[in-house]
mmCIF file of C-alpha atoms in Angstrom:
data_model
loop_
_atom_site.group_PDB
_atom_site.id
_atom_site.type_symbol
_atom_site.label_atom_id
_atom_site.label_comp_id
_atom_site.label_asym_id
_atom_site.label_seq_id
_atom_site.Cartn_x
_atom_site.Cartn_y
_atom_site.Cartn_z
ATOM 1 C CA UNK A 410 -21.531 34.017 -17.176
ATOM 2 C CA UNK A 411 -21.511 31.960 -13.976
ATOM 3 C CA UNK A 412 -19.852 29.058 -15.777
ATOM 4 C CA UNK A 413 -17.183 31.373 -17.177
ATOM 5 C CA UNK A 414 -16.501 32.731 -13.689
ATOM 6 C CA UNK A 415 -16.117 29.219 -12.296
ATOM 7 C CA UNK A 416 -13.714 28.113 -15.013
ATOM 8 C CA UNK A 417 -11.733 31.313 -14.480
ATOM 9 C CA UNK A 418 -11.369 30.556 -10.776
ATOM 10 C CA UNK A 419 -10.381 26.966 -11.448
ATOM 11 C CA UNK A 420 -7.870 28.071 -14.035
ATOM 12 C CA UNK A 421 -6.277 30.452 -11.563
ATOM 13 C CA UNK A 422 -6.119 27.935 -8.760
ATOM 14 C CA UNK A 423 -4.841 24.984 -10.750
ATOM 15 C CA UNK A 424 -1.676 26.966 -11.472
ATOM 16 C CA UNK A 425 -0.901 27.268 -7.767
ATOM 17 C CA UNK A 426 1.591 24.889 -6.126
ATOM 18 C CA UNK A 427 0.230 21.538 -4.968
ATOM 19 C CA UNK A 428 0.327 20.600 -1.300
ATOM 20 C CA UNK A 429 -0.860 17.189 -0.078
ATOM 21 C CA UNK A 430 -2.368 18.349 3.221
ATOM 22 C CA UNK A 431 -6.077 18.347 4.037
ATOM 23 C CA UNK A 432 -7.994 19.347 0.881
ATOM 24 C CA UNK A 433 -4.624 20.221 -0.568
ATOM 25 C CA UNK A 434 -3.384 23.627 -1.540
ATOM 26 C CA UNK A 435 -5.803 23.670 -4.469
ATOM 27 C CA UNK A 436 -8.916 22.576 -2.556
ATOM 28 C CA UNK A 437 -8.640 24.866 0.458
ATOM 29 C CA UNK A 438 -8.045 27.931 -1.665
ATOM 30 C CA UNK A 439 -10.923 26.991 -3.945
ATOM 31 C CA UNK A 440 -13.339 26.535 -1.029
ATOM 32 C CA UNK A 441 -12.595 29.907 0.592
ATOM 33 C CA UNK A 442 -12.645 31.691 -2.751
ATOM 34 C CA UNK A 443 -15.956 30.259 -3.916
ATOM 35 C CA UNK A 444 -17.570 30.860 -0.509
ATOM 36 C CA UNK A 445 -17.083 34.608 -1.000
ATOM 37 C CA UNK A 446 -19.352 34.667 -4.063
ATOM 38 C CA UNK A 447 -22.295 33.159 -2.146
ATOM 39 C CA UNK A 448 -22.452 35.962 0.462
ATOM 40 C CA UNK A 449 -25.322 38.473 0.641
ATOM 41 C CA UNK A 450 -24.875 42.020 -0.730
ATOM 42 C CA UNK A 451 -24.162 43.439 2.734
ATOM 43 C CA UNK A 452 -21.094 41.194 3.072
ATOM 44 C CA UNK A 453 -19.880 40.397 -0.420
ATOM 45 C CA UNK A 454 -18.281 43.796 -1.082
ATOM 46 C CA UNK A 455 -15.874 43.583 1.852
ATOM 47 C CA UNK A 456 -15.110 39.898 1.275
ATOM 48 C CA UNK A 457 -14.695 40.240 -2.483
ATOM 49 C CA UNK A 458 -12.321 43.187 -2.052
ATOM 50 C CA UNK A 459 -10.240 40.919 0.178
ATOM 51 C CA UNK A 460 -10.712 37.720 -1.803
ATOM 52 C CA UNK A 461 -6.999 37.360 -2.492
ATOM 53 C CA UNK A 462 -6.234 37.533 1.230
ATOM 54 C CA UNK A 463 -8.896 34.892 1.979
ATOM 55 C CA UNK A 464 -7.652 32.674 -0.842
ATOM 56 C CA UNK A 465 -3.925 32.931 -0.172
ATOM 57 C CA UNK A 466 -4.286 32.442 3.581
ATOM 58 C CA UNK A 467 -6.693 29.506 3.340
ATOM 59 C CA UNK A 468 -3.720 27.150 3.700
ATOM 60 C CA UNK A 469 -1.902 28.980 6.481
ATOM 61 C CA UNK A 470 -3.194 26.596 9.200
ATOM 62 C CA UNK A 471 -1.511 23.732 7.334
ATOM 63 C CA UNK A 472 1.717 25.701 7.196
ATOM 64 C CA UNK A 473 1.575 25.962 10.989
ATOM 65 C CA UNK A 474 0.870 22.253 11.614
ATOM 66 C CA UNK A 475 4.411 21.029 12.087
ATOM 67 C CA UNK A 476 5.882 24.066 13.808
ATOM 68 C CA UNK A 477 3.197 25.537 16.094
ATOM 69 C CA UNK A 478 2.411 23.453 19.203
ATOM 70 C CA UNK A 479 -1.263 22.588 19.407
ATOM 71 C CA UNK A 480 -2.023 23.347 15.748
ATOM 72 C CA UNK A 481 -2.141 19.847 14.276
ATOM 73 C CA UNK A 482 -5.057 18.533 16.420
ATOM 74 C CA UNK A 483 -7.298 21.349 15.174
ATOM 75 C CA UNK A 484 -7.603 19.638 11.778
ATOM 76 C CA UNK A 485 -9.183 16.279 12.655
ATOM 77 C CA UNK A 486 -11.138 14.149 15.105
ATOM 78 C CA UNK A 487 -10.364 10.444 15.485
ATOM 79 C CA UNK A 488 -13.948 9.339 16.040
ATOM 80 C CA UNK A 489 -12.926 5.676 16.141
ATOM 81 C CA UNK A 490 -10.627 6.351 19.113
ATOM 82 C CA UNK A 491 -13.682 6.752 21.345
ATOM 83 C CA UNK A 492 -15.522 3.535 20.538
ATOM 84 C CA UNK A 493 -19.086 2.970 19.398
ATOM 85 C CA UNK A 494 -21.548 5.885 19.415
ATOM 86 C CA UNK A 495 -18.660 8.303 19.965
ATOM 87 C CA UNK A 496 -20.380 11.206 18.238
ATOM 88 C CA UNK A 497 -23.381 10.966 20.529
ATOM 89 C CA UNK A 498 -21.293 10.501 23.686
ATOM 90 C CA UNK A 499 -18.543 13.079 23.215
ATOM 91 C CA UNK A 500 -19.379 16.336 25.034
ATOM 92 C CA UNK A 501 -19.863 19.204 22.620
ATOM 93 C CA UNK A 502 -18.671 21.646 25.260
ATOM 94 C CA UNK A 503 -14.874 21.869 25.420
ATOM 95 C CA UNK A 504 -14.945 22.367 29.185
ATOM 96 C CA UNK A 505 -17.053 19.240 29.665
ATOM 97 C CA UNK A 506 -14.863 17.260 27.249
ATOM 98 C CA UNK A 507 -11.690 18.214 29.140
ATOM 99 C CA UNK A 508 -13.316 17.270 32.433
ATOM 100 C CA UNK A 509 -14.230 13.826 31.086
ATOM 101 C CA UNK A 510 -11.210 12.896 28.954
ATOM 102 C CA UNK A 511 -8.404 15.282 29.852
ATOM 103 C CA UNK A 512 -6.861 17.805 27.481
ATOM 104 C CA UNK A 513 -3.884 15.616 26.520
ATOM 105 C CA UNK A 514 -6.162 12.818 25.361
ATOM 106 C CA UNK A 515 -8.377 15.176 23.389
ATOM 107 C CA UNK A 516 -5.410 16.761 21.644
ATOM 108 C CA UNK A 517 -4.011 13.342 20.787
ATOM 109 C CA UNK A 518 -7.220 12.377 18.974
ATOM 110 C CA UNK A 519 -8.054 15.750 17.408
ATOM 111 C CA UNK A 520 -10.341 18.655 18.241
ATOM 112 C CA UNK A 521 -11.695 20.010 14.945
ATOM 113 C CA UNK A 522 -15.380 20.445 15.988
ATOM 114 C CA UNK A 523 -14.404 22.202 19.213
ATOM 115 C CA UNK A 524 -11.994 24.389 17.242
ATOM 116 C CA UNK A 525 -14.712 25.497 14.806
ATOM 117 C CA UNK A 526 -17.071 26.276 17.705
ATOM 118 C CA UNK A 527 -14.335 28.342 19.353
ATOM 119 C CA UNK A 528 -13.656 30.252 16.163
ATOM 120 C CA UNK A 529 -17.359 30.942 15.694
ATOM 121 C CA UNK A 530 -17.247 32.906 18.937
ATOM 122 C CA UNK A 531 -13.997 34.666 17.968
ATOM 123 C CA UNK A 532 -15.222 35.731 14.529
ATOM 124 C CA UNK A 533 -18.512 36.988 15.979
ATOM 125 C CA UNK A 534 -16.505 39.143 18.389
ATOM 126 C CA UNK A 535 -14.345 40.458 15.559
ATOM 127 C CA UNK A 536 -17.475 41.552 13.692
ATOM 128 C CA UNK A 537 -18.940 43.045 16.860
ATOM 129 C CA UNK A 538 -15.821 45.143 17.498
ATOM 130 C CA UNK A 539 -15.464 46.060 13.795
ATOM 131 C CA UNK A 540 -11.913 44.675 13.724
ATOM 132 C CA UNK A 541 -11.243 44.287 9.995
ATOM 133 C CA UNK A 542 -7.880 42.549 10.383
ATOM 134 C CA UNK A 543 -9.283 39.973 12.764
ATOM 135 C CA UNK A 544 -12.345 39.426 10.558
ATOM 136 C CA UNK A 545 -10.069 38.568 7.656
ATOM 137 C CA UNK A 546 -7.640 36.447 9.666
ATOM 138 C CA UNK A 547 -10.345 34.474 11.446
ATOM 139 C CA UNK A 548 -12.472 34.049 8.311
ATOM 140 C CA UNK A 549 -9.529 32.558 6.413
ATOM 141 C CA UNK A 550 -8.558 30.194 9.242
ATOM 142 C CA UNK A 551 -12.125 29.206 10.073
ATOM 143 C CA UNK A 552 -12.750 28.289 6.454
ATOM 144 C CA UNK A 553 -9.824 25.887 6.618
ATOM 145 C CA UNK A 554 -11.023 24.010 9.713
ATOM 146 C CA UNK A 555 -14.615 23.788 8.468
ATOM 147 C CA UNK A 556 -13.360 22.329 5.202
ATOM 148 C CA UNK A 557 -11.239 19.791 7.101
ATOM 149 C CA UNK A 558 -14.331 18.646 9.007
ATOM 150 C CA UNK A 559 -15.884 17.713 5.646
ATOM 151 C CA UNK A 560 -13.153 15.141 4.892
ATOM 152 C CA UNK A 561 -13.966 11.519 5.895
ATOM 153 C CA UNK A 562 -10.275 10.677 6.392
ATOM 154 C CA UNK A 563 -10.057 13.427 9.016
ATOM 155 C CA UNK A 564 -12.358 11.371 11.244
ATOM 156 C CA UNK A 565 -10.229 8.252 11.721
ATOM 157 C CA UNK A 566 -6.914 7.009 13.069
ATOM 158 C CA UNK A 567 -6.527 5.275 9.696
ATOM 159 C CA UNK A 568 -5.923 8.752 8.309
ATOM 160 C CA UNK A 569 -3.852 7.714 5.299
ATOM 161 C CA UNK A 570 -4.863 4.088 4.928
ATOM 162 C CA UNK A 571 -1.741 3.095 6.853
ATOM 163 C CA UNK A 572 -3.620 0.431 8.834
ATOM 164 C CA UNK A 573 -5.425 -1.076 5.833
ATOM 165 C CA UNK A 574 -2.639 -1.283 3.258
ATOM 166 C CA UNK A 575 -3.919 1.805 1.424
ATOM 167 C CA UNK A 576 -1.223 4.347 2.183
ATOM 168 C CA UNK A 577 -1.670 7.399 -0.034
ATOM 169 C CA UNK A 578 -5.475 7.354 -0.061
ATOM 170 C CA UNK A 579 -5.616 10.628 1.856
ATOM 171 C CA UNK A 580 -4.029 12.710 -0.860
ATOM 172 C CA UNK A 581 -5.856 10.668 -3.499
ATOM 173 C CA UNK A 582 -9.337 11.406 -2.138
ATOM 174 C CA UNK A 583 -8.972 15.043 -1.213
ATOM 175 C CA UNK A 584 -6.316 16.326 -3.610
ATOM 176 C CA UNK A 585 -6.052 14.151 -6.705
ATOM 177 C CA UNK A 586 -9.788 13.840 -7.366
ATOM 178 C CA UNK A 587 -10.512 17.593 -7.154
ATOM 179 C CA UNK A 588 -7.381 18.353 -9.156
ATOM 180 C CA UNK A 589 -8.454 16.073 -12.020
ATOM 181 C CA UNK A 590 -12.242 16.419 -11.932
ATOM 182 C CA UNK A 591 -13.277 19.699 -10.293
ATOM 183 C CA UNK A 592 -13.661 21.550 -13.590
ATOM 184 C CA UNK A 593 -16.813 19.456 -14.019
ATOM 185 C CA UNK A 594 -18.132 19.941 -10.478
ATOM 186 C CA UNK A 595 -21.197 22.071 -9.784
ATOM 187 C CA UNK A 596 -20.172 24.653 -7.192
ATOM 188 C CA UNK A 597 -23.275 26.843 -7.261
ATOM 189 C CA UNK A 598 -24.484 26.027 -3.776
ATOM 190 C CA UNK A 599 -26.882 28.898 -3.179
ATOM 191 C CA UNK A 600 -26.996 31.553 -0.497
ATOM 192 C CA UNK A 601 -25.578 30.918 2.975
ATOM 193 C CA UNK A 602 -27.885 29.649 5.701
ATOM 194 C CA UNK A 603 -28.200 31.203 9.143
ATOM 195 C CA UNK A 604 -27.102 28.473 11.560
ATOM 196 C CA UNK A 605 -29.422 28.348 14.552
ATOM 197 C CA UNK A 606 -27.125 25.896 16.350
ATOM 198 C CA UNK A 607 -23.628 26.323 14.877
ATOM 199 C CA UNK A 608 -21.990 23.984 17.393
ATOM 200 C CA UNK A 609 -24.424 21.198 16.537
ATOM 201 C CA UNK A 610 -23.900 21.886 12.831
ATOM 202 C CA UNK A 611 -20.175 21.221 12.946
ATOM 203 C CA UNK A 612 -20.680 18.045 14.963
ATOM 204 C CA UNK A 613 -23.260 16.865 12.435
ATOM 205 C CA UNK A 614 -20.760 17.650 9.690
ATOM 206 C CA UNK A 615 -18.113 15.457 11.328
ATOM 207 C CA UNK A 616 -20.752 12.743 11.689
ATOM 208 C CA UNK A 617 -21.641 12.954 7.998
ATOM 209 C CA UNK A 618 -17.973 12.743 7.059
ATOM 210 C CA UNK A 619 -17.371 9.742 9.294
ATOM 211 C CA UNK A 620 -20.406 7.945 7.868
ATOM 212 C CA UNK A 621 -18.782 8.196 4.415
ATOM 213 C CA UNK A 622 -15.494 6.665 5.563
ATOM 214 C CA UNK A 623 -16.451 3.049 4.839
ATOM 215 C CA UNK A 624 -17.094 3.847 1.158
ATOM 216 C CA UNK A 625 -13.859 5.831 0.870
ATOM 217 C CA UNK A 626 -11.767 2.845 1.951
ATOM 218 C CA UNK A 627 -13.829 -0.009 0.519
ATOM 219 C CA UNK A 628 -14.134 1.274 -3.044
ATOM 220 C CA UNK A 629 -10.438 2.095 -3.286
ATOM 221 C CA UNK A 630 -9.559 -1.420 -2.134
ATOM 222 C CA UNK A 631 -11.986 -2.999 -4.607
ATOM 223 C CA UNK A 632 -10.619 -0.940 -7.485
ATOM 224 C CA UNK A 633 -7.030 -1.767 -6.547
ATOM 225 C CA UNK A 634 -7.912 -5.437 -6.975
ATOM 226 C CA UNK A 635 -9.238 -4.681 -10.439
ATOM 227 C CA UNK A 636 -6.393 -2.449 -11.709
ATOM 228 C CA UNK A 637 -2.859 -3.644 -12.336
ATOM 229 C CA UNK A 638 -0.097 -1.529 -10.803
ATOM 230 C CA UNK A 639 0.789 0.090 -14.126
ATOM 231 C CA UNK A 640 -2.873 1.026 -14.726
ATOM 232 C CA UNK A 641 -3.486 2.302 -11.198
ATOM 233 C CA UNK A 642 -0.573 4.738 -11.353
ATOM 234 C CA UNK A 643 0.942 6.973 -13.983
ATOM 235 C CA UNK A 644 3.460 9.787 -14.264
ATOM 236 C CA UNK A 645 2.916 13.500 -14.801
ATOM 237 C CA UNK A 646 5.158 16.522 -15.117
ATOM 238 C CA UNK A 647 5.076 18.898 -12.130
ATOM 239 C CA UNK A 648 7.327 21.852 -12.728
ATOM 240 C CA UNK A 649 10.757 20.408 -13.430
ATOM 241 C CA UNK A 650 9.960 17.004 -11.950
ATOM 242 C CA UNK A 651 8.194 13.864 -13.131
ATOM 243 C CA UNK A 652 6.006 12.518 -10.318
ATOM 244 C CA UNK A 653 4.071 9.299 -9.785
ATOM 245 C CA UNK A 654 0.314 9.886 -9.460
ATOM 246 C CA UNK A 655 -2.911 7.898 -9.443
ATOM 247 C CA UNK A 656 -3.889 7.424 -13.086
ATOM 248 C CA UNK A 657 -6.782 9.370 -14.565
ATOM 249 C CA UNK A 658 -8.633 6.119 -15.345
ATOM 250 C CA UNK A 659 -8.338 4.937 -11.734
ATOM 251 C CA UNK A 660 -9.303 8.385 -10.464
ATOM 252 C CA UNK A 661 -12.361 8.636 -12.718
ATOM 253 C CA UNK A 662 -13.661 5.171 -11.865
ATOM 254 C CA UNK A 663 -13.181 5.830 -8.146
ATOM 255 C CA UNK A 664 -15.188 9.051 -8.519
ATOM 256 C CA UNK A 665 -17.961 7.112 -10.252
ATOM 257 C CA UNK A 666 -18.052 4.405 -7.597
ATOM 258 C CA UNK A 667 -18.285 7.054 -4.894
ATOM 259 C CA UNK A 668 -21.201 8.552 -6.842
ATOM 260 C CA UNK A 669 -19.689 12.032 -6.706
ATOM 261 C CA UNK A 670 -18.912 11.945 -2.975
ATOM 262 C CA UNK A 671 -15.898 14.263 -3.202
ATOM 263 C CA UNK A 672 -17.914 16.799 -5.184
ATOM 264 C CA UNK A 673 -20.714 16.670 -2.586
ATOM 265 C CA UNK A 674 -18.293 17.219 0.278
ATOM 266 C CA UNK A 675 -16.620 20.108 -1.533
ATOM 267 C CA UNK A 676 -20.011 21.693 -2.139
ATOM 268 C CA UNK A 677 -20.869 21.166 1.525
ATOM 269 C CA UNK A 678 -17.606 22.835 2.561
ATOM 270 C CA UNK A 679 -18.237 25.903 0.382
ATOM 271 C CA UNK A 680 -21.765 26.323 1.728
ATOM 272 C CA UNK A 681 -20.765 25.766 5.344
ATOM 273 C CA UNK A 682 -17.880 28.230 5.194
ATOM 274 C CA UNK A 683 -20.126 31.005 3.875
ATOM 275 C CA UNK A 684 -22.883 30.038 6.338
ATOM 276 C CA UNK A 685 -20.545 30.302 9.342
ATOM 277 C CA UNK A 686 -19.206 33.663 8.131
ATOM 278 C CA UNK A 687 -22.785 34.861 7.629
ATOM 279 C CA UNK A 688 -23.983 33.554 11.009
ATOM 280 C CA UNK A 689 -21.137 35.290 12.830
ATOM 281 C CA UNK A 690 -21.983 38.561 11.064
ATOM 282 C CA UNK A 691 -25.693 38.275 11.934
ATOM 283 C CA UNK A 692 -24.984 37.376 15.567
ATOM 284 C CA UNK A 693 -22.717 40.430 15.822
ATOM 285 C CA UNK A 694 -25.612 42.692 14.865
ATOM 286 C CA UNK A 695 -24.968 42.869 11.104
ATOM 287 C CA UNK A 696 -22.350 45.659 11.221
ATOM 288 C CA UNK A 697 -21.899 47.796 8.108
ATOM 289 C CA UNK A 698 -18.822 46.261 6.501
ATOM 290 C CA UNK A 699 -18.588 49.085 3.977
ATOM 291 C CA UNK A 700 -17.465 51.333 6.824
ATOM 292 C CA UNK A 701 -14.504 49.109 7.683
ATOM 293 C CA UNK A 702 -11.016 49.464 6.192
ATOM 294 C CA UNK A 703 -11.284 47.660 2.874
ATOM 295 C CA UNK A 704 -7.855 46.028 2.989
ATOM 296 C CA UNK A 705 -5.596 44.388 5.519
ATOM 297 C CA UNK A 706 -3.620 46.958 7.491
ATOM 298 C CA UNK A 707 0.128 47.397 7.184
ATOM 299 C CA UNK A 708 0.528 45.858 10.628
ATOM 300 C CA UNK A 709 -1.422 42.786 9.484
ATOM 301 C CA UNK A 710 0.724 42.465 6.378
ATOM 302 C CA UNK A 711 3.839 42.684 8.525
ATOM 303 C CA UNK A 712 2.411 40.072 10.901
ATOM 304 C CA UNK A 713 1.819 37.691 8.001
ATOM 305 C CA UNK A 714 5.330 38.260 6.659
ATOM 306 C CA UNK A 715 6.821 37.750 10.124
ATOM 307 C CA UNK A 716 4.815 34.568 10.663
ATOM 308 C CA UNK A 717 5.876 33.219 7.269
ATOM 309 C CA UNK A 718 9.533 33.848 8.129
ATOM 310 C CA UNK A 719 9.142 32.218 11.538
ATOM 311 C CA UNK A 720 7.482 29.185 9.972
ATOM 312 C CA UNK A 721 10.303 28.780 7.484
ATOM 313 C CA UNK A 722 12.967 28.992 10.184
ATOM 314 C CA UNK A 723 11.268 27.171 13.067
ATOM 315 C CA UNK A 724 12.338 23.633 13.982
ATOM 316 C CA UNK A 725 9.616 21.075 13.306
ATOM 317 C CA UNK A 726 7.597 19.827 16.262
ATOM 318 C CA UNK A 727 6.985 16.141 16.883
ATOM 319 C CA UNK A 728 4.449 14.698 14.436
ATOM 320 C CA UNK A 729 0.931 13.872 15.564
ATOM 321 C CA UNK A 730 0.699 10.052 15.664
ATOM 322 C CA UNK A 731 -1.450 8.753 12.826
ATOM 323 C CA UNK A 732 -1.706 12.132 11.125
ATOM 324 C CA UNK A 733 1.854 12.738 10.084
ATOM 325 C CA UNK A 734 1.738 11.715 6.407
#
């Protein structure tokens, strides 16, 4: 039964449009959706009723990246911009970090762990005040940033391999591998964990992701030396277009060399998203979610429609250096 449910979810999501940002359109929606099914009985009813909202809006932060000032830095942290031992030296308090480095510098190199810590407070407040619309909005957005923190290439200035002759590795690692192989991944991650120190948890997550970066780059480079150009890439039909993609053979061997790294990070993302949602609910006093409105309000639906229209019509902001492709 559980396996059938998983394949059903994957089948639904694989039909959705592909977007090469962060975990990709496919990955972010999958993470938020699967996180819902891990929640305890007191939460799962409300979240499952709104699972389409949480799934569809999992990618909204990416939609805002190029048009909303200050959005893009929320998705990454260039650990290597701060030198050796950066993760032990960077202040975990935003106020202290601004005092030491200045806000402009922090924004230039990314703020994802501070953003998750900020949203932990906001979502806890939404639960405390029984604000159903804000619970949904913040849960969807928070899931996106937590998932981004699980991506090794979101922890470096060499975001897309542009400094190492590996341009395209970003979409390869976090979009192509899940797209090709996720039907065989094990996503049953267990119940969420109450996070005693949620700020420390997200910093540890960034640290774990950064520690994996060397393997991400090294194995791709080694495989590229082994595969000829026509074996490394292939062509697939996407809608009405034929697009160049990393071949399935190259993708599968990369997955094997990484020893399932992408699967592990996806599993981590699913568990962390549900654990942060759960922790916020507990810290808010475990409000009865069955007593909340069980769907987004009309005003929230109008807000989403208005935001979507504004995003389509807004002029693009300047790209974030190193994280623009």
